[in-house]
Short mmCIF file of C-alpha atoms and ligand atoms in Angstrom, two decimals:
data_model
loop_
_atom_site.label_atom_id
_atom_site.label_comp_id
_atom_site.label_asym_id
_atom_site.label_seq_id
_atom_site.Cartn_x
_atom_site.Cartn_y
_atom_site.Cartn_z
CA UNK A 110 -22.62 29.62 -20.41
CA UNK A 111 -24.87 27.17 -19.39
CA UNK A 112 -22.58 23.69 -20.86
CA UNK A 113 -19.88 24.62 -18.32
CA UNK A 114 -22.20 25.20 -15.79
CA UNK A 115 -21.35 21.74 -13.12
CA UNK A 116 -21.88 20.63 -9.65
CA UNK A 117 -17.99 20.42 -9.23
CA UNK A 118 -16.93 23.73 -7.59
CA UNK A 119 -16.18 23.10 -3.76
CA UNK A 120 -13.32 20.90 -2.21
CA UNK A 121 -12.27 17.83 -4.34
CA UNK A 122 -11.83 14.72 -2.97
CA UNK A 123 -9.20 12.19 -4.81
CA UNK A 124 -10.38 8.87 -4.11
CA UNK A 125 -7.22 7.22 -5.93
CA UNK A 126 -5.08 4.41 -4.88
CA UNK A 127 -2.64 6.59 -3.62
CA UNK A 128 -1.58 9.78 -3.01
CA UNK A 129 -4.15 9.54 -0.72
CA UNK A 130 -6.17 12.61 0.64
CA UNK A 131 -3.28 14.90 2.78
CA UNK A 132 -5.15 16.08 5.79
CA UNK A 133 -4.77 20.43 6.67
CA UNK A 134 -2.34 19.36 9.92
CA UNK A 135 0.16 17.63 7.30
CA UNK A 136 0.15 20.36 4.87
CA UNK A 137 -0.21 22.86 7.15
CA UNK A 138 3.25 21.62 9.36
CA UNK A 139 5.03 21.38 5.58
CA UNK A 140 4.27 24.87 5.00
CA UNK A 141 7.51 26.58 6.36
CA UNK A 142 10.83 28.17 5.60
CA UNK A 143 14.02 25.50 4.99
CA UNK A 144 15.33 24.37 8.47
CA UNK A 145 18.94 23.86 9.68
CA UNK A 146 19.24 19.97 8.57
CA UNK A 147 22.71 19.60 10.90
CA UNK A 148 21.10 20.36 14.26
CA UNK A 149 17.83 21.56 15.87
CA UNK A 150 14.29 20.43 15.82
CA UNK A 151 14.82 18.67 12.45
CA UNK A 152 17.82 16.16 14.12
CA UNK A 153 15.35 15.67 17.57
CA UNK A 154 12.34 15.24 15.14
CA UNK A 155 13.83 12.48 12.97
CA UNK A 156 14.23 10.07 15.90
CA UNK A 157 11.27 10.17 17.47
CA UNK A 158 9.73 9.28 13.49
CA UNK A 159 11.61 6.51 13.52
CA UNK A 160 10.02 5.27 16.72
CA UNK A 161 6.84 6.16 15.80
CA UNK A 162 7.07 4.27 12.25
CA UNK A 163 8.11 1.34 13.86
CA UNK A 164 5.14 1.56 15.49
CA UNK A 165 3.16 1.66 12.71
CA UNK A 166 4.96 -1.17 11.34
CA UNK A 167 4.21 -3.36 14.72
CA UNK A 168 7.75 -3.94 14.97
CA UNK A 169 10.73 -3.30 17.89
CA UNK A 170 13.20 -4.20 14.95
CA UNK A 171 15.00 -1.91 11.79
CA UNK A 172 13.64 0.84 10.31
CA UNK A 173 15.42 2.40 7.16
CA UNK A 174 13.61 5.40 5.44
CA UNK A 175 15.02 6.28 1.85
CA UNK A 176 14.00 9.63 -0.38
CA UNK A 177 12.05 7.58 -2.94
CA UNK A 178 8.50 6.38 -4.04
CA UNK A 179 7.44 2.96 -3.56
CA UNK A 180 9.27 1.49 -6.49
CA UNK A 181 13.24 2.85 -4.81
CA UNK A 182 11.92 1.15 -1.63
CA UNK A 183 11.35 -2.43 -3.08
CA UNK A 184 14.92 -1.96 -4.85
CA UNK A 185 16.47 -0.72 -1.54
CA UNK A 186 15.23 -3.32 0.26
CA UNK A 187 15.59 -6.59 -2.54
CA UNK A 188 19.29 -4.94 -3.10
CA UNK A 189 20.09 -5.32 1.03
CA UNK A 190 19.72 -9.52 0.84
CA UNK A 191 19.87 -10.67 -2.54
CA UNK A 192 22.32 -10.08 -5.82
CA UNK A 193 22.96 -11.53 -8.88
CA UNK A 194 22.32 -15.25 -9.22
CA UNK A 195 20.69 -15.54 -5.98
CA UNK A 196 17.25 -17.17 -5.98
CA UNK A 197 14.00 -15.87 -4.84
CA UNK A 198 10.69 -17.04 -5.34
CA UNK A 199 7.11 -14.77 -5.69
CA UNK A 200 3.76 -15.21 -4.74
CA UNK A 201 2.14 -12.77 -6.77
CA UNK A 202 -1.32 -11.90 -7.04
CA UNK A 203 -1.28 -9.10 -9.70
CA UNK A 204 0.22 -6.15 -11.23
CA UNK A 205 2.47 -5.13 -7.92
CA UNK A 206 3.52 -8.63 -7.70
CA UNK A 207 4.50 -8.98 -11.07
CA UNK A 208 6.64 -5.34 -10.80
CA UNK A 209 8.33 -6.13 -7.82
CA UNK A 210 9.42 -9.36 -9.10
CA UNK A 211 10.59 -7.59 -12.01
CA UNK A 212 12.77 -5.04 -10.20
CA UNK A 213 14.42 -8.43 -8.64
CA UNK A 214 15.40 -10.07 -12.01
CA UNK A 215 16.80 -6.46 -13.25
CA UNK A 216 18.83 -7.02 -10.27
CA UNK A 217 19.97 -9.76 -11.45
CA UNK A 218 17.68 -12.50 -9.35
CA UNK A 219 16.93 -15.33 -10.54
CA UNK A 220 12.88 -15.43 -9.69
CA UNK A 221 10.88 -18.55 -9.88
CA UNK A 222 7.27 -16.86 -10.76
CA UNK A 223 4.18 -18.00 -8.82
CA UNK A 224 1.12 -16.16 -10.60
CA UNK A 225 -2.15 -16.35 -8.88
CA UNK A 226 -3.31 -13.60 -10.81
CA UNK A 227 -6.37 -16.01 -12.60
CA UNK A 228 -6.90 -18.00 -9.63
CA UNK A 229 -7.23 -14.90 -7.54
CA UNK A 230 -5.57 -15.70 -4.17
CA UNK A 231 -2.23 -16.72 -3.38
CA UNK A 232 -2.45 -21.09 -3.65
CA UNK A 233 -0.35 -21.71 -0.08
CA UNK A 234 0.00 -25.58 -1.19
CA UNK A 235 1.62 -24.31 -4.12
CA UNK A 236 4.00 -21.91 -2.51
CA UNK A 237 4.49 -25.18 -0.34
CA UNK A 238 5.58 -27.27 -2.87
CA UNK A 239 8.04 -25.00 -4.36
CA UNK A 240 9.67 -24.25 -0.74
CA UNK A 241 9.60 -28.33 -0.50
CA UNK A 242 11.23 -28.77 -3.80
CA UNK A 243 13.92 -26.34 -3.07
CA UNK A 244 16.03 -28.71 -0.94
CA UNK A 245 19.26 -27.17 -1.11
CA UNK A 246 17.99 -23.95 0.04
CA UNK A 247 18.74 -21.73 -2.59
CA UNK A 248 15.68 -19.31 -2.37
CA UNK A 249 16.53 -16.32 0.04
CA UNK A 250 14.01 -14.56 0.50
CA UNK A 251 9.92 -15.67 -0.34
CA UNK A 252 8.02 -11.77 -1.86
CA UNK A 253 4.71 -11.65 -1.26
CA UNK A 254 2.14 -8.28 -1.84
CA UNK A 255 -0.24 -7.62 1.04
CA UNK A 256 -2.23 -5.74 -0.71
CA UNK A 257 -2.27 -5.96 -4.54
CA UNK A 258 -3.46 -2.23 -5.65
CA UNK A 259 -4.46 -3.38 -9.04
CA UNK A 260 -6.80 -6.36 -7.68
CA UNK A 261 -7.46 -5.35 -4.34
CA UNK A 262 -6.50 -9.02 -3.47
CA UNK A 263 -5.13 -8.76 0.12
CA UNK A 264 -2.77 -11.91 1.01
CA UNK A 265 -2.76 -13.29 4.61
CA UNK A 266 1.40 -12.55 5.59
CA UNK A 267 0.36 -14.92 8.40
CA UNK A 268 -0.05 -17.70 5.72
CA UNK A 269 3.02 -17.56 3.94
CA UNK A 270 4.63 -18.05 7.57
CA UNK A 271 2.95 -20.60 8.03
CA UNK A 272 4.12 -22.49 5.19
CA UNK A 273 7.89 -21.03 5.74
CA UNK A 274 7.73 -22.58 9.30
CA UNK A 275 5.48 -25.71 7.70
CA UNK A 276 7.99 -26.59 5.10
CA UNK A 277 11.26 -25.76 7.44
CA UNK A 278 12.43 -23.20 5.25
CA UNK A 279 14.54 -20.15 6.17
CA UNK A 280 13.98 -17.83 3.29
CA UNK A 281 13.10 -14.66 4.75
CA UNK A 282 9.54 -13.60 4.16
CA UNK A 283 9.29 -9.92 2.33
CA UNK A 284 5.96 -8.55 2.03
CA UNK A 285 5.35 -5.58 -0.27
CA UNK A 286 2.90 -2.89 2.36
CA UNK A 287 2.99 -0.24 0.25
CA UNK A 288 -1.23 0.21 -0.02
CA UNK A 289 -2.00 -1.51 3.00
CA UNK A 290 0.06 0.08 5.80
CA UNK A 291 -2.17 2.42 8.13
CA UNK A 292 -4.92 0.75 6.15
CA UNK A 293 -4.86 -3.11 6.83
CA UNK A 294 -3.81 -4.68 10.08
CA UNK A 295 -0.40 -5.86 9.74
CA UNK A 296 2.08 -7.32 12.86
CA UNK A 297 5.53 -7.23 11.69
CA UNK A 298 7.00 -9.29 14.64
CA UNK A 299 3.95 -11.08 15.66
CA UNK A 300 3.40 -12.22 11.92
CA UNK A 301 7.22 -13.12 11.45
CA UNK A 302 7.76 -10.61 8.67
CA UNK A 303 11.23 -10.21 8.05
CA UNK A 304 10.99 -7.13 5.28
CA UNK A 305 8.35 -4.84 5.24
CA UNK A 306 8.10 -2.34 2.30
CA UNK A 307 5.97 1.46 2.48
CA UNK A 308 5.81 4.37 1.19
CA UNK A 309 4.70 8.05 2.52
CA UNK A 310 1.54 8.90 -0.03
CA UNK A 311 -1.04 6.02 0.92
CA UNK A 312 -2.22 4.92 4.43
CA UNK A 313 0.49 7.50 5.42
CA UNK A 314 -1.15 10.57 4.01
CA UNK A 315 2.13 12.43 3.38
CA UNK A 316 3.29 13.63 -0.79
CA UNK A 317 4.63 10.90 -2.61
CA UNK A 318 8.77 11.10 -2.27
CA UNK A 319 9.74 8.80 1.04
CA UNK A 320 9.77 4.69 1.04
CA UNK A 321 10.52 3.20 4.37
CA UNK A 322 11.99 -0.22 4.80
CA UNK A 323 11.61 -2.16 8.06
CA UNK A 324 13.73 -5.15 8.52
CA UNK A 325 13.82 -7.77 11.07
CA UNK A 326 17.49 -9.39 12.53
CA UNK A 327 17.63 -12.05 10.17
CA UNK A 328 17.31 -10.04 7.82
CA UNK A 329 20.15 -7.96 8.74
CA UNK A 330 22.06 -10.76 9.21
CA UNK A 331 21.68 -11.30 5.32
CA UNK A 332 22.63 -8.02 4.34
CA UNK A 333 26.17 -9.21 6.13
CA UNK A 334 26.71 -11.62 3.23
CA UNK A 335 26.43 -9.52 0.76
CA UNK A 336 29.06 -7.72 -1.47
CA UNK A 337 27.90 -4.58 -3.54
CA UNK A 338 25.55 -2.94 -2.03
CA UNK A 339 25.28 0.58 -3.69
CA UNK A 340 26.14 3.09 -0.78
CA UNK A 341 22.89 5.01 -1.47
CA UNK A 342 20.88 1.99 -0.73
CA UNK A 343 22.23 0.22 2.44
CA UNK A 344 19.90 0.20 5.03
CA UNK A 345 23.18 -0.43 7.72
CA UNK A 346 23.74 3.26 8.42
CA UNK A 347 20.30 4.22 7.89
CA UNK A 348 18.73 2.42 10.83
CA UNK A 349 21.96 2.98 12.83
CA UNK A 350 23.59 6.44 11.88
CA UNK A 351 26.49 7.54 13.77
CA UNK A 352 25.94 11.54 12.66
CA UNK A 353 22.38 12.45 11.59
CA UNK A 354 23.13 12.55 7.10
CA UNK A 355 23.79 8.80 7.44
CA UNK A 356 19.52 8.42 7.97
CA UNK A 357 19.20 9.97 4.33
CA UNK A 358 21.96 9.65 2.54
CA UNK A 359 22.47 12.67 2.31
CA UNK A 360 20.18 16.12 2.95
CA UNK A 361 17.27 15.03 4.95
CA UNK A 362 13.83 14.82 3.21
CA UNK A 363 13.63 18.41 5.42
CA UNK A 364 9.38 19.06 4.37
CA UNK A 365 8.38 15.47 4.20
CA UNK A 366 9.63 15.19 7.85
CA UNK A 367 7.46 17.49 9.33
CA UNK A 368 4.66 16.43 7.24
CA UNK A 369 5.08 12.73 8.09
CA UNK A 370 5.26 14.02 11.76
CA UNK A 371 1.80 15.49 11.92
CA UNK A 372 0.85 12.39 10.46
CA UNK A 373 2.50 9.87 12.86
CA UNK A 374 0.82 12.33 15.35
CA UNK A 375 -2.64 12.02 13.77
CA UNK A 376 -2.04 8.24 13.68
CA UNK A 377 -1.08 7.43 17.31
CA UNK A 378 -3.55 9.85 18.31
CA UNK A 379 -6.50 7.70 16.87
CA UNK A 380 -4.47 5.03 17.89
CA UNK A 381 -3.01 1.79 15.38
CA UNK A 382 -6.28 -0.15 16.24
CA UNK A 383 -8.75 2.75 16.04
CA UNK A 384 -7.09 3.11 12.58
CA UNK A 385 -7.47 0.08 11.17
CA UNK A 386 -11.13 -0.63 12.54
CA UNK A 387 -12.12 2.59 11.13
CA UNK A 388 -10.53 1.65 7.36
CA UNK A 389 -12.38 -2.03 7.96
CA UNK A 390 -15.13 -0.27 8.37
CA UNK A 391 -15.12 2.46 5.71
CA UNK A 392 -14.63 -0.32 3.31
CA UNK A 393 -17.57 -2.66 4.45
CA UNK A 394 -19.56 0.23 3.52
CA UNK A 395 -18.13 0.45 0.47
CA UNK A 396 -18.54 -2.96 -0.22
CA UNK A 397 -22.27 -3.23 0.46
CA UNK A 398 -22.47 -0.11 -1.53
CA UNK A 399 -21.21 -2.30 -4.40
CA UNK A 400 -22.96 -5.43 -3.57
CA UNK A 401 -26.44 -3.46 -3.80
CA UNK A 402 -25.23 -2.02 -6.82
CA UNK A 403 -24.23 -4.93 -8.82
CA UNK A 404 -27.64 -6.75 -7.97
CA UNK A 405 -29.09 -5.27 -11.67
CA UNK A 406 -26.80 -4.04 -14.03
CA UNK A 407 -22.81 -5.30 -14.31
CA UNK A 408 -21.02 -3.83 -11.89
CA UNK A 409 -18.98 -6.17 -10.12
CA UNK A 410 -16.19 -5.96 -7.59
CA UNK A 411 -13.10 -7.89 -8.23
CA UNK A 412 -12.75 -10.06 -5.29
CA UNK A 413 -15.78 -11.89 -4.44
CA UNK A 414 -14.77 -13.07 -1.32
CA UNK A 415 -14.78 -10.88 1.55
CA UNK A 416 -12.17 -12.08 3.77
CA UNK A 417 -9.50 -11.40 0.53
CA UNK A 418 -10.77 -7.91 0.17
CA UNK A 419 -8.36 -4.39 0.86
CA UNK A 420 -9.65 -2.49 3.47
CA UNK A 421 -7.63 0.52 1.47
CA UNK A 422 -8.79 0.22 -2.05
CA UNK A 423 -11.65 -1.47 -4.27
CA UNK A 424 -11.12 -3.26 -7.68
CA UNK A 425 -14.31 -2.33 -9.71
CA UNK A 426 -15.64 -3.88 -13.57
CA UNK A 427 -18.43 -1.97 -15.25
CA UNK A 428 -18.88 -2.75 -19.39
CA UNK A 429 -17.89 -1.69 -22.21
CA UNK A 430 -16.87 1.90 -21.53
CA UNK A 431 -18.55 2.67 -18.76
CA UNK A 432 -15.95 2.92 -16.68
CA UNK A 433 -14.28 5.67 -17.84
CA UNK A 434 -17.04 7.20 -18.58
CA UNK A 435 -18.04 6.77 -15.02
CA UNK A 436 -14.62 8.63 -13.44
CA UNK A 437 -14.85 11.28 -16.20
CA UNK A 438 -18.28 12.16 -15.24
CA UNK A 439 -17.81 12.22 -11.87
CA UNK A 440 -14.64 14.04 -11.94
CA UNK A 441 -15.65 16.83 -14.23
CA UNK A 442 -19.33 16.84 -12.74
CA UNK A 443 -18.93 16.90 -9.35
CA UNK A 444 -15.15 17.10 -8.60
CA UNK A 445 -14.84 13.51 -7.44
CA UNK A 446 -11.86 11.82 -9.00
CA UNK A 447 -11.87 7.83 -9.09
CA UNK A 448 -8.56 5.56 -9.91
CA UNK A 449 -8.32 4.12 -13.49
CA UNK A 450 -8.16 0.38 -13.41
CA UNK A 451 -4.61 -0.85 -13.55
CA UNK A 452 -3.26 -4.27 -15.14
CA UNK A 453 -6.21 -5.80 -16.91
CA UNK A 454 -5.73 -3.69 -20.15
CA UNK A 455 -3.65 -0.87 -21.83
CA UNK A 456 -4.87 2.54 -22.34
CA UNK A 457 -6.51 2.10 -25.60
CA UNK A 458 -7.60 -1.58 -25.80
CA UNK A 459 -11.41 -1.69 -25.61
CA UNK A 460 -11.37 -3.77 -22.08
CA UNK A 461 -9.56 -0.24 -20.18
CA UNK A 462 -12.32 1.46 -19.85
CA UNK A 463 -14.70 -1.33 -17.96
CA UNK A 464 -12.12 -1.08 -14.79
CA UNK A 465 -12.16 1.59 -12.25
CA UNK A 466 -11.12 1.78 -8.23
CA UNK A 467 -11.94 3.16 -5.70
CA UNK A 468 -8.73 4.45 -2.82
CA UNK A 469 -10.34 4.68 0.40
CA UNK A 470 -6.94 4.54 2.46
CA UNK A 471 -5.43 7.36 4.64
CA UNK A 472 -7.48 10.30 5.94
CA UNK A 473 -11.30 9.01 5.45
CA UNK A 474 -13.87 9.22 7.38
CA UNK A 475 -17.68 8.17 7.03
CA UNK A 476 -19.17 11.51 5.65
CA UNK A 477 -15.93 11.13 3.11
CA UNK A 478 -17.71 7.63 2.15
CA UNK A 479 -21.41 8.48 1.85
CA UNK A 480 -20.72 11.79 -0.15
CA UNK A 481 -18.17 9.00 -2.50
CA UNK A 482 -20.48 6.53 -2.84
CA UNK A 483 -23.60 9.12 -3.16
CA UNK A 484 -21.40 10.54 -5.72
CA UNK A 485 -20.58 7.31 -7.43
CA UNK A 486 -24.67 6.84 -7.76
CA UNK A 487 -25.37 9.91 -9.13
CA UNK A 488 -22.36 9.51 -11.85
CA UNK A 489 -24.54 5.67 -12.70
CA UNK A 490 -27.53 7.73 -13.37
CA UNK A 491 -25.90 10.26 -15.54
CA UNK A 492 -24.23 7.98 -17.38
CA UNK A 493 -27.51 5.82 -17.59
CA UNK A 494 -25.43 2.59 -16.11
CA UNK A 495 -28.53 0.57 -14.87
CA UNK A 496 -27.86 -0.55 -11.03
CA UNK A 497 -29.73 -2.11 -8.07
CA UNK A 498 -31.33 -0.02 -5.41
CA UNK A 499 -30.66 0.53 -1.75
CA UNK A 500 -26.69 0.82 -1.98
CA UNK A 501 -26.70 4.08 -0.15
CA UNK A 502 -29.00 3.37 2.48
CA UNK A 503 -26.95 -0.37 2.59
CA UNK A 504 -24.12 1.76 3.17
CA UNK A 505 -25.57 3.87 5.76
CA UNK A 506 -26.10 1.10 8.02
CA UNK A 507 -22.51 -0.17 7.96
CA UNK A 508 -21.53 3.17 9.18
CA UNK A 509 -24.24 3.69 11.83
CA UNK A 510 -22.71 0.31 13.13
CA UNK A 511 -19.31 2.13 13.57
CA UNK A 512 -15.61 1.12 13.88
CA UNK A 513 -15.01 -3.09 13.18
CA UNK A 514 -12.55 -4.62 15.64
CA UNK A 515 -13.35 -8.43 14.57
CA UNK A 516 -10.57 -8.81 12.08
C1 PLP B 882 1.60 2.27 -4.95
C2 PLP B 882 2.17 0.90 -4.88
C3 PLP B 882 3.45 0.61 -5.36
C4 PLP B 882 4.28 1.61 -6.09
O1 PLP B 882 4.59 2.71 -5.33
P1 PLP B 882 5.14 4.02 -6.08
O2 PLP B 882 5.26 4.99 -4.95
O3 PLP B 882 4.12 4.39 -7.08
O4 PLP B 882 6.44 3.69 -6.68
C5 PLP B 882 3.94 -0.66 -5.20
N1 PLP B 882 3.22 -1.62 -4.60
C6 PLP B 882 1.99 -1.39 -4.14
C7 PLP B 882 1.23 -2.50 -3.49
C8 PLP B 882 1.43 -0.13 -4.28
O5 PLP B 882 0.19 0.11 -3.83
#
């Protein structure tokens, strides 16, 4: 009896990259019998979400939800301004980059690759001189990842305006949120953002299964030029139905609604700034955490530089196989379940199992983070993966400081 004997009964926690933790109120409001999608609460429900996303988003502009994961919302939205043979170019970062570019050539774009994958951060002279050398105008829209889940590289949507505005270019600027929203500080409008990409099961806290799409003027104006749009992904009728189907297509997402309301709800409760000054801090902790950590031993974090770091996720290298060993201790142990590393290295190539993350987006709060990291230190020890001392009590201290508003 005694071998299965573990420290792991009691409530999980899934510290993943997404889906996030669901808090009770979301799963408690999805718990119910089918509702009348043609009238009722459901039809009153869905516009005040709309509002309240856009809120969310920072932005008084369009707001297109779609019955998807993340992946159907960067094709609804690249398939609204761009077909085959138009031009876009990508300032990628990582893995998410790379895919999102990807889902624009099988589209039938023609995408001039910027990788900054090596070099860690997007280069903005770079991005510069391809806007520059583009003199005819032909790229229509400029892709960028705020958050790259598979680095944790997060890329200033400020600075790629910049160098839009610097270089008199009107691409429109299209920024992949998919980890970052209700995580990182982003301002649609005030940043100039003309595309902004989610999806319900990370800084959202609702299932996986809804992608939302928020789209400035110009950007609509785009979608006028184009030919071919597939019916099921125009974002015309979505933002503006004239009868309530034309928001979904079709039947309304009737379960994620009133999940996503009791999240909107817990949201603007705390309040957008609350939010993201208690993620910036929940992830300083983390980070010191890892700097302590990583002063013996090898564990490293992936960005070095603070001011590029996620405030909803944390890229993590360990050796040899002590990564995996790592999350399979810890999950099986103590019922704490970390995210593999993603983009480095394929399941089965030696390098896989140095990389692991760590998802602190959505419904976290400090306890969550000391009982992670606490957990994370007791897996090191197991496992016999030498490591500085202090990280917990390091950790501690960020969180006794409380929310950070300076960013
Ligand atoms: C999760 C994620 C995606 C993919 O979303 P899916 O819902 O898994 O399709 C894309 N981009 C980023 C930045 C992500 O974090």
């Amino acid at each position: 009896m005694s071998d299965k004997a573990t420290l792991a009964q009691g409530r999980d926690y899934l510290a993943i990259p997404g889906p996030s933790v669901m808090p009770d109120a979301v799963l408690n409001a999805m718990h119910r019998a089918a509702p009348n999608i043609y009238e009722g609460d459901l039809v009153e429900m869905t516009h005040g979400i709309v509002k309240d996303l856009r809120r969310v988003a920072r932005t008084r502009h369009n707001a297109a939800i779609y019955i998807c994961n993340g992946h159907g919302g960067w094709e609804a939205a690249l398939t609204n301004v761009m077909g085959p043979g138009d031009k876009a170019l990508s300032a990628s970062v990582g893995y998410f980059g790379q895919g999102w570019a990807a889902t624009a050539e099988a589209q039938g774009v023609n995408v001039q690759m910027l990788n900054f994958r090596q070099r860690g951060s997007v280069d903005l002279d770079a991005v510069a001189d391809a806007l520059k050398a583009d003199k005819t105008h032909q790229i229509k829209v400029l892709l960028g990842t705020h958050v790259d889940t598979a680095t944790s590289v997060r890329t200033d949507p400020r600075g790629l305006r910049e160098v839009l505005d610097a270089t008199g270019h009107p691409a429109l600027l299209a920024m992949d949120c998919i980890a970052s929203m209700g995580c990182d500080r982003f301002e649609m409008d005030d940043w100039g953002v003309d595309i902004a990409v989610t999806g319900s099961q990370k800084g959202l806290m609702v299932p996986p299964g809804l992608a939302f799409v928020f789209f400035s003027d110009k950007a609509a104006e785009m979608r006028k030029t184009r030919q071919n749009v597939f019916n099921y992904w125009d974002w015309t009728p979505r933002a503006n139905p004239e009868f309530f189907p034309q928001h979904f297509g079709g039947t309304a997402p009737t379960h994620h609604l009133y999940g996503l309301r009791a999240a909107l709800d817990l949201i603007h409760g705390e309040g957008m700034e609350n939010v993201w000054a208690r993620h910036a801090a929940l992830a300083r902790a983390i980070w010191a955490a890892c700097e302590a950590w990583g002063q013996e031993g090898p564990l490293e974090m992936l960005v070095t530089d603070p001011a590029l770091r996620s405030h909803a996720v944390t890229g993590l290298k360990l050796s040899g196989d002590q990564g995996t060993r790592l999350r399979e201790w810890v999950e099986q142990q103590i019922g704490l379940t970390l995210g593999i590393g993603l983009g480095f290295a394929m399941k089965g190539d030696p390098e896989w199992d140095r990389y692991f993350r760590i998802g602190h987006m959505g419904y976290l709060n400090g306890q969550m983070v000391m009982g992670l990291l606490g957990g994370i230190e007791a897996g090191m020890k197991a496992q016999g993966i030498p490591h500085g001392a202090g990280a917990l009590s390091a950790a501690a201290e960020v969180i006794a400081a409380g929310p950070v508003f300076d960013d």
